[in-house]
mmCIF file of N, CA and C in Angstrom:
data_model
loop_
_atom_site.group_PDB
_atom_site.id
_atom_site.type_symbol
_atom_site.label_atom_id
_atom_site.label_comp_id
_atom_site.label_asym_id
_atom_site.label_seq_id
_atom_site.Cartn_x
_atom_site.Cartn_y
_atom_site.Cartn_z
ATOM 1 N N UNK A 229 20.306 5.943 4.334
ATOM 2 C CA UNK A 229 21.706 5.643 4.539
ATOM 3 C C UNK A 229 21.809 4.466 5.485
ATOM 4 N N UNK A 230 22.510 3.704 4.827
ATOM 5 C CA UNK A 230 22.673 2.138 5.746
ATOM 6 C C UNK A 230 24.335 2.156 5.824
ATOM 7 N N UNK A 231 25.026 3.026 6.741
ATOM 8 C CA UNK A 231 25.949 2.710 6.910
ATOM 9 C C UNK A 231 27.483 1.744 8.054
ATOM 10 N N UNK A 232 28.404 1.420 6.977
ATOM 11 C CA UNK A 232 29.309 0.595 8.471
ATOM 12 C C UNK A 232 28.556 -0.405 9.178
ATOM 13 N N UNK A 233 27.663 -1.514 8.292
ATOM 14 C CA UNK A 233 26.820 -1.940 9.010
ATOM 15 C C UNK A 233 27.322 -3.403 8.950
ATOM 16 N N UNK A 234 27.147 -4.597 10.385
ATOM 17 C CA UNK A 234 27.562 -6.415 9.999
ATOM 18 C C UNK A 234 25.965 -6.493 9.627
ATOM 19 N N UNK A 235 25.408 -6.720 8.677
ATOM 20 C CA UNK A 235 24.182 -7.439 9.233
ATOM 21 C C UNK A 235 23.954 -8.554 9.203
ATOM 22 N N UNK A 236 23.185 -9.896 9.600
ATOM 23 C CA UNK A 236 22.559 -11.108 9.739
ATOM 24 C C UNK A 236 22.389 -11.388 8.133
ATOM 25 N N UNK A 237 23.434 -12.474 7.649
ATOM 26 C CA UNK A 237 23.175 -13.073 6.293
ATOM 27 C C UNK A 237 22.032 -13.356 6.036
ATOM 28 N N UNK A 238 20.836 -13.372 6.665
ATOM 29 C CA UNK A 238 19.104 -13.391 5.845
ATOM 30 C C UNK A 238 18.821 -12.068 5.941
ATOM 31 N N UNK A 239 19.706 -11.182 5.950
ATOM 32 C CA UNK A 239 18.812 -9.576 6.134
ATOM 33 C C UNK A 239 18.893 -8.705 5.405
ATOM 34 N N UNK A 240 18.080 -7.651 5.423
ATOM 35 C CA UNK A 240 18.420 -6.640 3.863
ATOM 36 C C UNK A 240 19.258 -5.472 4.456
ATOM 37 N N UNK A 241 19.888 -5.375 3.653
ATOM 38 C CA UNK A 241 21.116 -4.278 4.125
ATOM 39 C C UNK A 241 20.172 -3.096 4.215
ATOM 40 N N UNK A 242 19.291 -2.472 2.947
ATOM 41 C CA UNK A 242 18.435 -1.180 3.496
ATOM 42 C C UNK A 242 17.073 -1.783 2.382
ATOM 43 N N UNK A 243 16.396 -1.355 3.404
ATOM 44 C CA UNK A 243 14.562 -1.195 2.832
ATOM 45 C C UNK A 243 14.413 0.330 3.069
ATOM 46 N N UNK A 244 13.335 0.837 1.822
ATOM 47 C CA UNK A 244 13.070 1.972 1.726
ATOM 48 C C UNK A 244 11.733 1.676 1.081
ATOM 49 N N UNK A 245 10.691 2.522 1.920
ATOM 50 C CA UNK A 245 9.227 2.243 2.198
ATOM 51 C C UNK A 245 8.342 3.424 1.531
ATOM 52 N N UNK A 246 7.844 4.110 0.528
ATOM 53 C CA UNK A 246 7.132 5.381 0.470
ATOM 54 C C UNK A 246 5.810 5.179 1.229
ATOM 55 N N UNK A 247 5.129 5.964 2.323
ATOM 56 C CA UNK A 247 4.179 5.626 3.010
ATOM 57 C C UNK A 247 3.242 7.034 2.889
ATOM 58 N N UNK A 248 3.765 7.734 1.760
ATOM 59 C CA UNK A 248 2.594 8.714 1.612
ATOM 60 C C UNK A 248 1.422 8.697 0.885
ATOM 61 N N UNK A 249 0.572 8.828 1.223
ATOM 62 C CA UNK A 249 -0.872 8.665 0.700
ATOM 63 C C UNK A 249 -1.010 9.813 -0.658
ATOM 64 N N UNK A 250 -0.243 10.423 -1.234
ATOM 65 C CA UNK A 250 -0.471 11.879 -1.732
ATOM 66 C C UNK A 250 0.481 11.706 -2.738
ATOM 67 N N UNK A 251 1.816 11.513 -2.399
ATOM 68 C CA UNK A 251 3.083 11.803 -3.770
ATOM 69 C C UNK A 251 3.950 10.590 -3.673
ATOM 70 N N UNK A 252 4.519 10.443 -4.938
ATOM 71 C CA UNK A 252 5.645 9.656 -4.876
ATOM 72 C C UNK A 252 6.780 9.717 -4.374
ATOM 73 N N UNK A 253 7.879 8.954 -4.274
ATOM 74 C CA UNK A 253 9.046 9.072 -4.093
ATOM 75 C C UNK A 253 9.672 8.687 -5.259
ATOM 76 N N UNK A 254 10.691 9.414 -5.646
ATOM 77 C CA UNK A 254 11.656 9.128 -6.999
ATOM 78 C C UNK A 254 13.006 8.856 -6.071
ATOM 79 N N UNK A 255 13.376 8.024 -5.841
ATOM 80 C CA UNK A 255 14.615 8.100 -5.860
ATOM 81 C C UNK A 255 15.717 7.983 -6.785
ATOM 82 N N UNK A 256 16.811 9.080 -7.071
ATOM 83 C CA UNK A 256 17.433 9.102 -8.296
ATOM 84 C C UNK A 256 18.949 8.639 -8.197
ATOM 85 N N UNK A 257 19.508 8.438 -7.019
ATOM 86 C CA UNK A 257 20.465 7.850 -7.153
ATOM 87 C C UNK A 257 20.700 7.099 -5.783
ATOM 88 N N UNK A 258 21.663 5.743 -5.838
ATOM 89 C CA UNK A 258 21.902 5.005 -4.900
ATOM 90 C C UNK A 258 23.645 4.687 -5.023
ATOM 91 N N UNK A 259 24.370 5.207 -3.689
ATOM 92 C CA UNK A 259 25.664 5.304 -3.559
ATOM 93 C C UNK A 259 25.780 4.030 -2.681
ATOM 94 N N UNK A 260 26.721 2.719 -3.497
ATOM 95 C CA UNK A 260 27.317 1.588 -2.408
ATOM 96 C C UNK A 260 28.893 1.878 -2.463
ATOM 97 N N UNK A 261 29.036 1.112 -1.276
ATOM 98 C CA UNK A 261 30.505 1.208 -0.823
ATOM 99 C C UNK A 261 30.172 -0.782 -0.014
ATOM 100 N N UNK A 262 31.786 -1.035 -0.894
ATOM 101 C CA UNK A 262 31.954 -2.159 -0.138
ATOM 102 C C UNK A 262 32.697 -1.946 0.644
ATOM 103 N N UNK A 263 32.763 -3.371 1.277
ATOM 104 C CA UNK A 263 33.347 -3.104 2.784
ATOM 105 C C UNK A 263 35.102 -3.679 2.902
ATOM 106 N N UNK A 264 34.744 -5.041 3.604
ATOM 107 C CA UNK A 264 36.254 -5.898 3.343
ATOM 108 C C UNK A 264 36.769 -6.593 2.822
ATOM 109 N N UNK A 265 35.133 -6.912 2.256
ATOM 110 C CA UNK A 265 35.510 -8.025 1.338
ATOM 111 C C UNK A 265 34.437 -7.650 -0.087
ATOM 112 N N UNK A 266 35.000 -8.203 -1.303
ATOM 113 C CA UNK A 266 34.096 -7.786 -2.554
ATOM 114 C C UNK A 266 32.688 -8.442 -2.202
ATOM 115 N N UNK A 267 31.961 -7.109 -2.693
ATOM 116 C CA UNK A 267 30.242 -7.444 -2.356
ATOM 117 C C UNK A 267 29.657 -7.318 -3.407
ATOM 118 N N UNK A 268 28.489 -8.190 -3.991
ATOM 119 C CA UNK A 268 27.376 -7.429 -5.119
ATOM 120 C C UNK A 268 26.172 -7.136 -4.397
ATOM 121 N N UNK A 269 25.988 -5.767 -4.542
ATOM 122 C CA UNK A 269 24.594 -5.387 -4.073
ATOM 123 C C UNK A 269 23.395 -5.946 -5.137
ATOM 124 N N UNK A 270 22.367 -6.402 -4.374
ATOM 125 C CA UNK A 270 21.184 -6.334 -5.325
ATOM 126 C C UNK A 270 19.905 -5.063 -5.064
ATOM 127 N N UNK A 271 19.730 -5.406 -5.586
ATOM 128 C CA UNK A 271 17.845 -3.946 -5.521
ATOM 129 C C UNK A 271 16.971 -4.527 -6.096
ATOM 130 N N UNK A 272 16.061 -4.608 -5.349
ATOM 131 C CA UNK A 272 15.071 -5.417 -5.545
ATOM 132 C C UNK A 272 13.825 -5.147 -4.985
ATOM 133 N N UNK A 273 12.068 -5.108 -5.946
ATOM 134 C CA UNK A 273 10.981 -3.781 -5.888
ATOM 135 C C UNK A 273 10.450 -5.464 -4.686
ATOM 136 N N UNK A 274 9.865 -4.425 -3.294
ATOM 137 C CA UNK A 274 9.486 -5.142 -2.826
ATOM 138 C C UNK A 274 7.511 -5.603 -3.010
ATOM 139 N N UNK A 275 7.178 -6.867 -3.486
ATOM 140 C CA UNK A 275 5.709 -6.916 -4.101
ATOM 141 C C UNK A 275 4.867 -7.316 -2.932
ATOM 142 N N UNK A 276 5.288 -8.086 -1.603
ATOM 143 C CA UNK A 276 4.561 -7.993 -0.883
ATOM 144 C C UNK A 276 3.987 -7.262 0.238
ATOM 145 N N UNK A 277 2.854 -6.941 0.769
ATOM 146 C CA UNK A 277 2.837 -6.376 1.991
ATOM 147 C C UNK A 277 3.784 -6.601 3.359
ATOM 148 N N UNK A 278 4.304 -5.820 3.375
ATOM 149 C CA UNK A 278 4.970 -5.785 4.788
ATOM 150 C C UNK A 278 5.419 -4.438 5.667
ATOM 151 N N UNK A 279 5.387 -4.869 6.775
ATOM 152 C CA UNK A 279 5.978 -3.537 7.767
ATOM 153 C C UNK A 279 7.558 -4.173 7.759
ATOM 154 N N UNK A 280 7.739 -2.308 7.705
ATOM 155 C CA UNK A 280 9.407 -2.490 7.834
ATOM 156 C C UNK A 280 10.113 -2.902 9.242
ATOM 157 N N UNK A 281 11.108 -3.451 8.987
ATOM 158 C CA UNK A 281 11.455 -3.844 10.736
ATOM 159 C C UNK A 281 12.737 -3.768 10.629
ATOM 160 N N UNK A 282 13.692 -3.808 11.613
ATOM 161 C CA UNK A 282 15.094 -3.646 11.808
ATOM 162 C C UNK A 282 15.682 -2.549 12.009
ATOM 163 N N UNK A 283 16.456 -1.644 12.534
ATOM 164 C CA UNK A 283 16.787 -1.152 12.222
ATOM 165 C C UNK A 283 16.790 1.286 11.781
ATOM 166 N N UNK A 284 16.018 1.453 12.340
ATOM 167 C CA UNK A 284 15.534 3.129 11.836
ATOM 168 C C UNK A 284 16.391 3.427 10.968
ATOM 169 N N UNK A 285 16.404 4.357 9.764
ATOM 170 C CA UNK A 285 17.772 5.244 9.027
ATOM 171 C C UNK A 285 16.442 6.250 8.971
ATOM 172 N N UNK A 286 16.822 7.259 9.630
ATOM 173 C CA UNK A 286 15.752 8.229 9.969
ATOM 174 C C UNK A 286 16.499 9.321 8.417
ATOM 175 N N UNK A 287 15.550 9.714 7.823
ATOM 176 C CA UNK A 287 15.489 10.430 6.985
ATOM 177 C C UNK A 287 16.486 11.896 6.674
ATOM 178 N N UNK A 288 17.016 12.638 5.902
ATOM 179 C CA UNK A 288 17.419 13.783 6.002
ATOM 180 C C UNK A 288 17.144 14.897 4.999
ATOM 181 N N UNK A 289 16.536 15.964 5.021
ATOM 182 C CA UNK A 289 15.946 16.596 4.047
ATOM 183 C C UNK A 289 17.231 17.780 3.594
ATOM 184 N N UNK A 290 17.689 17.825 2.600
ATOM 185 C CA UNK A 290 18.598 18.126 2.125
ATOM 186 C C UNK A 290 17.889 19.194 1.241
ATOM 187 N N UNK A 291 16.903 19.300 1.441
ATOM 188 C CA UNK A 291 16.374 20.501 -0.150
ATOM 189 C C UNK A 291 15.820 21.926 0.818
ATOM 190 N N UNK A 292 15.728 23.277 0.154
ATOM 191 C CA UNK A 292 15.586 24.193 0.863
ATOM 192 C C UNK A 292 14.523 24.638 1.954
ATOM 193 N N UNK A 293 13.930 23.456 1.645
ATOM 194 C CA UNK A 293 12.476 23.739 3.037
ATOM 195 C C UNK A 293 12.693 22.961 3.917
ATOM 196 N N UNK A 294 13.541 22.399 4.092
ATOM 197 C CA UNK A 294 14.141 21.658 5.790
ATOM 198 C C UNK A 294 13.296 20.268 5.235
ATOM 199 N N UNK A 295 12.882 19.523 6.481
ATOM 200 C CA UNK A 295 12.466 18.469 6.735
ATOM 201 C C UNK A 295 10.971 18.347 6.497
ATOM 202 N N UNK A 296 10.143 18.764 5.303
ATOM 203 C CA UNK A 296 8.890 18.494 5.189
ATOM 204 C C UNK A 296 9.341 17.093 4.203
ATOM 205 N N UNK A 297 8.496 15.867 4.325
ATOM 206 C CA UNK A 297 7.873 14.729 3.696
ATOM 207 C C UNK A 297 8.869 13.880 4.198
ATOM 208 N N UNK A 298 10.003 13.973 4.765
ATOM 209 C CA UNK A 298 10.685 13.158 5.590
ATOM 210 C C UNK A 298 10.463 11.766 6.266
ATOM 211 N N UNK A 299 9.229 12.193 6.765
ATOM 212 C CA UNK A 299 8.164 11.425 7.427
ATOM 213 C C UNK A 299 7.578 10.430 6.558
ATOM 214 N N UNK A 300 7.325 10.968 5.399
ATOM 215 C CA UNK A 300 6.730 9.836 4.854
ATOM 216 C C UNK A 300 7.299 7.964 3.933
ATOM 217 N N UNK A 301 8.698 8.742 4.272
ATOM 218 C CA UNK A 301 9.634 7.408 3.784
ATOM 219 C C UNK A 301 10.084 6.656 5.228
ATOM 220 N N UNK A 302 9.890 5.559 5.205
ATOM 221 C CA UNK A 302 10.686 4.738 6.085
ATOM 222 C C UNK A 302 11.660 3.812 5.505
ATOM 223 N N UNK A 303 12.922 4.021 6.133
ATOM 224 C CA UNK A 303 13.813 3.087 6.183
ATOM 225 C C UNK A 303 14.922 2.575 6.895
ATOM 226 N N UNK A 304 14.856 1.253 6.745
ATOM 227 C CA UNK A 304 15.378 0.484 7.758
ATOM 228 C C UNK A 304 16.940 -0.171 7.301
ATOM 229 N N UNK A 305 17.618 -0.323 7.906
ATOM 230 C CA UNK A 305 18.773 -1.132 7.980
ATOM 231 C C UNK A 305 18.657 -2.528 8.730
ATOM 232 N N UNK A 306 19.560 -3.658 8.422
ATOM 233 C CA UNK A 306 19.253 -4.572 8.731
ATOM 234 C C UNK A 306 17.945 -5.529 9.076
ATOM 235 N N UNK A 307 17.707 -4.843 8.001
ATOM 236 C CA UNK A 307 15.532 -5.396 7.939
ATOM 237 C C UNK A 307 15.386 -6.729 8.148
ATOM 238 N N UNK A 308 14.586 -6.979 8.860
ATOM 239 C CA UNK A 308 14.051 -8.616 8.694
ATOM 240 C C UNK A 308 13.020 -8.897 8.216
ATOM 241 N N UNK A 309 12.209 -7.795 7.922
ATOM 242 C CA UNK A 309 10.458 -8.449 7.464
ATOM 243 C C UNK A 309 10.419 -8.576 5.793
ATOM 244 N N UNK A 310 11.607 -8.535 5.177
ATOM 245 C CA UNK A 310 11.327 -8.680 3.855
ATOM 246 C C UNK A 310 12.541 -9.879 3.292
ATOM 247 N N UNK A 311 11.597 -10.575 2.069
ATOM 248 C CA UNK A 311 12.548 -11.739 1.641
ATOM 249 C C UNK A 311 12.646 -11.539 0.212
ATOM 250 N N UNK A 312 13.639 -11.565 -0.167
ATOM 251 C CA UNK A 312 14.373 -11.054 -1.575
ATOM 252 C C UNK A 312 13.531 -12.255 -2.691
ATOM 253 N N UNK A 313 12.481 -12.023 -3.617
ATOM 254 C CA UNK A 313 12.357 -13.104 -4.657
ATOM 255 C C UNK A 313 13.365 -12.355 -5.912
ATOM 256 N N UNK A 314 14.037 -13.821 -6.117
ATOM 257 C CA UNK A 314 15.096 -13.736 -7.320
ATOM 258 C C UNK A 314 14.236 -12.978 -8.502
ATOM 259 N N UNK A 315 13.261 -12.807 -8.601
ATOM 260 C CA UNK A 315 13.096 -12.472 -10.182
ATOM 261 C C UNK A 315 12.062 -11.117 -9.814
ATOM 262 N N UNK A 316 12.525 -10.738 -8.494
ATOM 263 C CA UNK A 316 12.271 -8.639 -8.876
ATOM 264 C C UNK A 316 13.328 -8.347 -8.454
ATOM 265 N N UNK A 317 14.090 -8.635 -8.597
ATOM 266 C CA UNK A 317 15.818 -7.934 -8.459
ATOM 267 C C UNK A 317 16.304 -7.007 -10.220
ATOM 268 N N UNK A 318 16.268 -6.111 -9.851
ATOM 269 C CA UNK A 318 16.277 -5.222 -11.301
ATOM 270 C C UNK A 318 17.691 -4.320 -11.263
ATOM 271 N N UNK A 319 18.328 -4.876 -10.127
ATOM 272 C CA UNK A 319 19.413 -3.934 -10.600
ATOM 273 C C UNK A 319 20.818 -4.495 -9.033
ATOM 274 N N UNK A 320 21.985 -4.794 -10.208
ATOM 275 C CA UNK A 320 23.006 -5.519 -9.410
ATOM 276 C C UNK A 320 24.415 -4.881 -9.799
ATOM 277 N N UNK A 321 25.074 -4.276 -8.618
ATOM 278 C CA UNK A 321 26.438 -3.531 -8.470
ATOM 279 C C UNK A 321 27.311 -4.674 -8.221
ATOM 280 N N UNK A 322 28.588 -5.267 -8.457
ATOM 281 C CA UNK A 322 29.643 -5.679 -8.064
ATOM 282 C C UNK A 322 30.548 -5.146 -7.691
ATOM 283 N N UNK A 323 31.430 -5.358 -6.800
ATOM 284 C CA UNK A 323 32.682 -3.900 -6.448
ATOM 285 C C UNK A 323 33.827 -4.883 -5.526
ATOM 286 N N UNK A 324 34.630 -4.414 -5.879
ATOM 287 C CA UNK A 324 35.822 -4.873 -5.032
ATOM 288 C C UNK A 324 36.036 -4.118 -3.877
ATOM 289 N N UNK A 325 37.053 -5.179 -3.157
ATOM 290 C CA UNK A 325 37.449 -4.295 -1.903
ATOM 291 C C UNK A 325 37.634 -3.370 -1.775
ATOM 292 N N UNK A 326 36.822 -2.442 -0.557
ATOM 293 C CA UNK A 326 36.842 -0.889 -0.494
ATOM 294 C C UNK A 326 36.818 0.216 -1.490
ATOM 295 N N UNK A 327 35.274 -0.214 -2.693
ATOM 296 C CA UNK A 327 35.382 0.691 -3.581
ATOM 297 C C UNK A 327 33.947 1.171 -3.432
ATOM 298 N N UNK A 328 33.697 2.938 -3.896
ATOM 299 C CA UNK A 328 32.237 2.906 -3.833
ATOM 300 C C UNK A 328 32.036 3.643 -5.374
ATOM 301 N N UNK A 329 30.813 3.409 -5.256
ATOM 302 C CA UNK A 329 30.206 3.560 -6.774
ATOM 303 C C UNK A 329 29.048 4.821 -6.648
ATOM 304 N N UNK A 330 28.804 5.402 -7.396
ATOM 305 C CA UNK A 330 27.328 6.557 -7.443
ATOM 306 C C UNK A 330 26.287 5.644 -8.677
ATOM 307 N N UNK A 331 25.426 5.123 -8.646
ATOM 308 C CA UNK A 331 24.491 5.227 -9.777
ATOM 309 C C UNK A 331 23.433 5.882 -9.791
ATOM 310 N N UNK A 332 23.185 6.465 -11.149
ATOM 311 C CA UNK A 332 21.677 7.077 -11.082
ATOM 312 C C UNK A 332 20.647 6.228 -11.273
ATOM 313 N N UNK A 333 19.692 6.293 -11.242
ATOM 314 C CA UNK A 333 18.666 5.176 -11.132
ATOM 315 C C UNK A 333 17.214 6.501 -11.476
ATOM 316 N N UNK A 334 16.809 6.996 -10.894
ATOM 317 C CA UNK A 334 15.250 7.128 -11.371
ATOM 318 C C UNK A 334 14.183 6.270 -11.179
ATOM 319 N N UNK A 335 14.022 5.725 -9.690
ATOM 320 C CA UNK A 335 12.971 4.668 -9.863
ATOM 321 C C UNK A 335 11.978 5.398 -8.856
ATOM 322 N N UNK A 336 10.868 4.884 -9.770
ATOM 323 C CA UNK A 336 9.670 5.691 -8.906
ATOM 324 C C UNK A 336 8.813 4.824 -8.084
ATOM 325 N N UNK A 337 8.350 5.612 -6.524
ATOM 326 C CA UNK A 337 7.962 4.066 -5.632
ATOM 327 C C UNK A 337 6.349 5.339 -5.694
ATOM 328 N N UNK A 338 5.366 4.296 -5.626
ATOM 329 C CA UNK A 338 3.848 5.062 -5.500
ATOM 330 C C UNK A 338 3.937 4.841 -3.420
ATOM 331 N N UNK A 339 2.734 5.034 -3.504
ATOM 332 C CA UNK A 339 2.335 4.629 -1.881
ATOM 333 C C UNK A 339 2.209 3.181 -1.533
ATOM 334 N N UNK A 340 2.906 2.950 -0.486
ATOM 335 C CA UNK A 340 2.492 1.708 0.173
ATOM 336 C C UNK A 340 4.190 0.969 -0.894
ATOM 337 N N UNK A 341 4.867 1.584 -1.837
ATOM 338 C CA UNK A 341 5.790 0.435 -2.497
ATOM 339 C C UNK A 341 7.492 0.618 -2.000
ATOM 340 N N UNK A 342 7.769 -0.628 -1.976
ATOM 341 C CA UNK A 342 9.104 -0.797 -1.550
ATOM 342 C C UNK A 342 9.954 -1.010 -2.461
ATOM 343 N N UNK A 343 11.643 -0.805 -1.934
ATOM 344 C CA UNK A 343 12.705 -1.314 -2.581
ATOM 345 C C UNK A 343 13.663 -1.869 -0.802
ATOM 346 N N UNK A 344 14.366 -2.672 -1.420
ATOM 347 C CA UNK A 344 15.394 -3.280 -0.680
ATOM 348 C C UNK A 344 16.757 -3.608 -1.601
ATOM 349 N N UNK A 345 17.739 -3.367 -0.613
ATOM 350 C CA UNK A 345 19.199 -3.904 -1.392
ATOM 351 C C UNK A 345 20.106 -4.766 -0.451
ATOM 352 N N UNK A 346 20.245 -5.929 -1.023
ATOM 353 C CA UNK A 346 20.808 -7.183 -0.408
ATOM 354 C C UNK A 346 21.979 -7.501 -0.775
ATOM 355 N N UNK A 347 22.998 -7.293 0.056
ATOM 356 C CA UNK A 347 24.317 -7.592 -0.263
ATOM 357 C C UNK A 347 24.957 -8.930 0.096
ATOM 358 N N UNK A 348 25.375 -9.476 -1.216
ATOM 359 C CA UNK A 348 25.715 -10.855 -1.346
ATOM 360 C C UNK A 348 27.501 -10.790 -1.003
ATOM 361 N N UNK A 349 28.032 -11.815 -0.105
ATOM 362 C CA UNK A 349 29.589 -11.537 0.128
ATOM 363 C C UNK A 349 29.827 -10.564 1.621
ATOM 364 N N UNK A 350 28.506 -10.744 2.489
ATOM 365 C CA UNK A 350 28.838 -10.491 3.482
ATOM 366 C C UNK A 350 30.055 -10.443 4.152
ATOM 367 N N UNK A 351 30.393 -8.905 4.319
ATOM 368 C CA UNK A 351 31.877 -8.592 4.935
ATOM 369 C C UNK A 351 31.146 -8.057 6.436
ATOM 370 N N UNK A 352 31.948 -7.798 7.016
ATOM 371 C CA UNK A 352 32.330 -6.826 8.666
ATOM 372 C C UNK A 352 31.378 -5.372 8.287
ATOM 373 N N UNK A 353 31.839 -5.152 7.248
ATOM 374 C CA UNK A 353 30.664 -3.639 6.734
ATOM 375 C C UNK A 353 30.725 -3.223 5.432
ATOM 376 N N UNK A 354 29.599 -2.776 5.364
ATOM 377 C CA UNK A 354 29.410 -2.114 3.754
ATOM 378 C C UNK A 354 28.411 -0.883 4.344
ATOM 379 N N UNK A 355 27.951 -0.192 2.832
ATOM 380 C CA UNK A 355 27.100 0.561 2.660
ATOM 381 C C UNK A 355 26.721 1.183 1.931
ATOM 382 N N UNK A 356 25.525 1.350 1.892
ATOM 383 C CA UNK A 356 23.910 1.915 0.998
ATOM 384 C C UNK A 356 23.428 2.870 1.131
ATOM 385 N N UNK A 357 23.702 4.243 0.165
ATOM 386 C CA UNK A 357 22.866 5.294 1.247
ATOM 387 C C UNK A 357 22.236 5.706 -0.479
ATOM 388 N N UNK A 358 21.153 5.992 -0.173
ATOM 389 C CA UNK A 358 19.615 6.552 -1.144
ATOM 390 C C UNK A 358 19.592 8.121 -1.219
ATOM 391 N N UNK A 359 19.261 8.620 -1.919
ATOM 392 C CA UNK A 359 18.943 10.286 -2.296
ATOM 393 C C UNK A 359 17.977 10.232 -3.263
ATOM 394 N N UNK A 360 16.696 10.854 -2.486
ATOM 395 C CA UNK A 360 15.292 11.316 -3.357
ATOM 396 C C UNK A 360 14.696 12.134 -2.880
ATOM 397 N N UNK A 361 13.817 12.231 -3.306
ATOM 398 C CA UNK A 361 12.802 13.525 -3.681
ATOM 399 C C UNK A 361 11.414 13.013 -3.317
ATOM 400 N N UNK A 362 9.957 13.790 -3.237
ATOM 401 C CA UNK A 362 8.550 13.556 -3.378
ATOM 402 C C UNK A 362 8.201 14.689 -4.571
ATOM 403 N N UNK A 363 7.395 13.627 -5.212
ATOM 404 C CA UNK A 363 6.611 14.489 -6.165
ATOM 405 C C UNK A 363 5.546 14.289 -5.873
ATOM 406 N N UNK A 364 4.100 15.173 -6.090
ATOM 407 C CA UNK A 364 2.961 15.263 -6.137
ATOM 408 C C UNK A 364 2.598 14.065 -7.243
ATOM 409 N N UNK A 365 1.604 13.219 -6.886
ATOM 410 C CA UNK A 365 1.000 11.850 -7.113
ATOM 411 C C UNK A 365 0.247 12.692 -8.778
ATOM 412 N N UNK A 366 -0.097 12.037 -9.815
ATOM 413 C CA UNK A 366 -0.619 12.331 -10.746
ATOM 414 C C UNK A 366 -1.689 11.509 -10.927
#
């Protein structure tokens, strides 16, 4: 969850990191909300190595065993260590003033892989918040 956030026009609104050695992360849906002004979010698979920076969105385990694998996703708001290349951007929301959207998505991150979402039309605030799961690695 990257919420109510100004961030720095070179920055990623949210990076989301799977750092488990063991299972994936699926994340299946991603909820934006624009802010004051119309925004297009992008999403975009991050291909290079990097540590996440900017920012903590400390995790919340929503499923019946509390907070196990929590730990193993990091993500950041207002990231700086990652730079958007135009051609892994796989998925782009447009929205007018003060509207939010649910999409499902289904994208699966292995270990060590990223996503980021970069909002173009920087307003005062928007926001990005993620809902997933770990599955056991196959």
């Amino acid at each position: 969850n990257s919420q109510n956030i100004n961030i720095d026009t070179t920055d990623t609104l949210l990076s989301i990191q799977n750092q488990s050695p063991t299972k994936d992360l699926v994340i299946d849906r991603l909820i934006f909300t624009s802010g004051d002004v119309s925004h297009r979010f992008e999403v975009f698979k991050i291909t290079a190595d990097y540590t996440p920076t900017g920012t903590a969105v400390p995790g919340v385990a929503l499923g019946p065993r509390g907070g196990s694998g929590t730990t193993s996703a990091v993500a950041k708001s207002d990231e700086t260590g990652v730079d958007q290349v135009a051609a892994n951007v796989f998925m782009e929301v447009s929205l007018a003033t003060l509207i939010t959207i649910e999409v499902d998505c289904g994208l699966v991150l292995g270990g060590g892989e990223g996503i980021g979402v970069d909002q173009i039309g920087e307003g005062a605030v928007a926001a990005c918040m993620a809902f997933g799961y770990f599955v056991d690695r196959k």
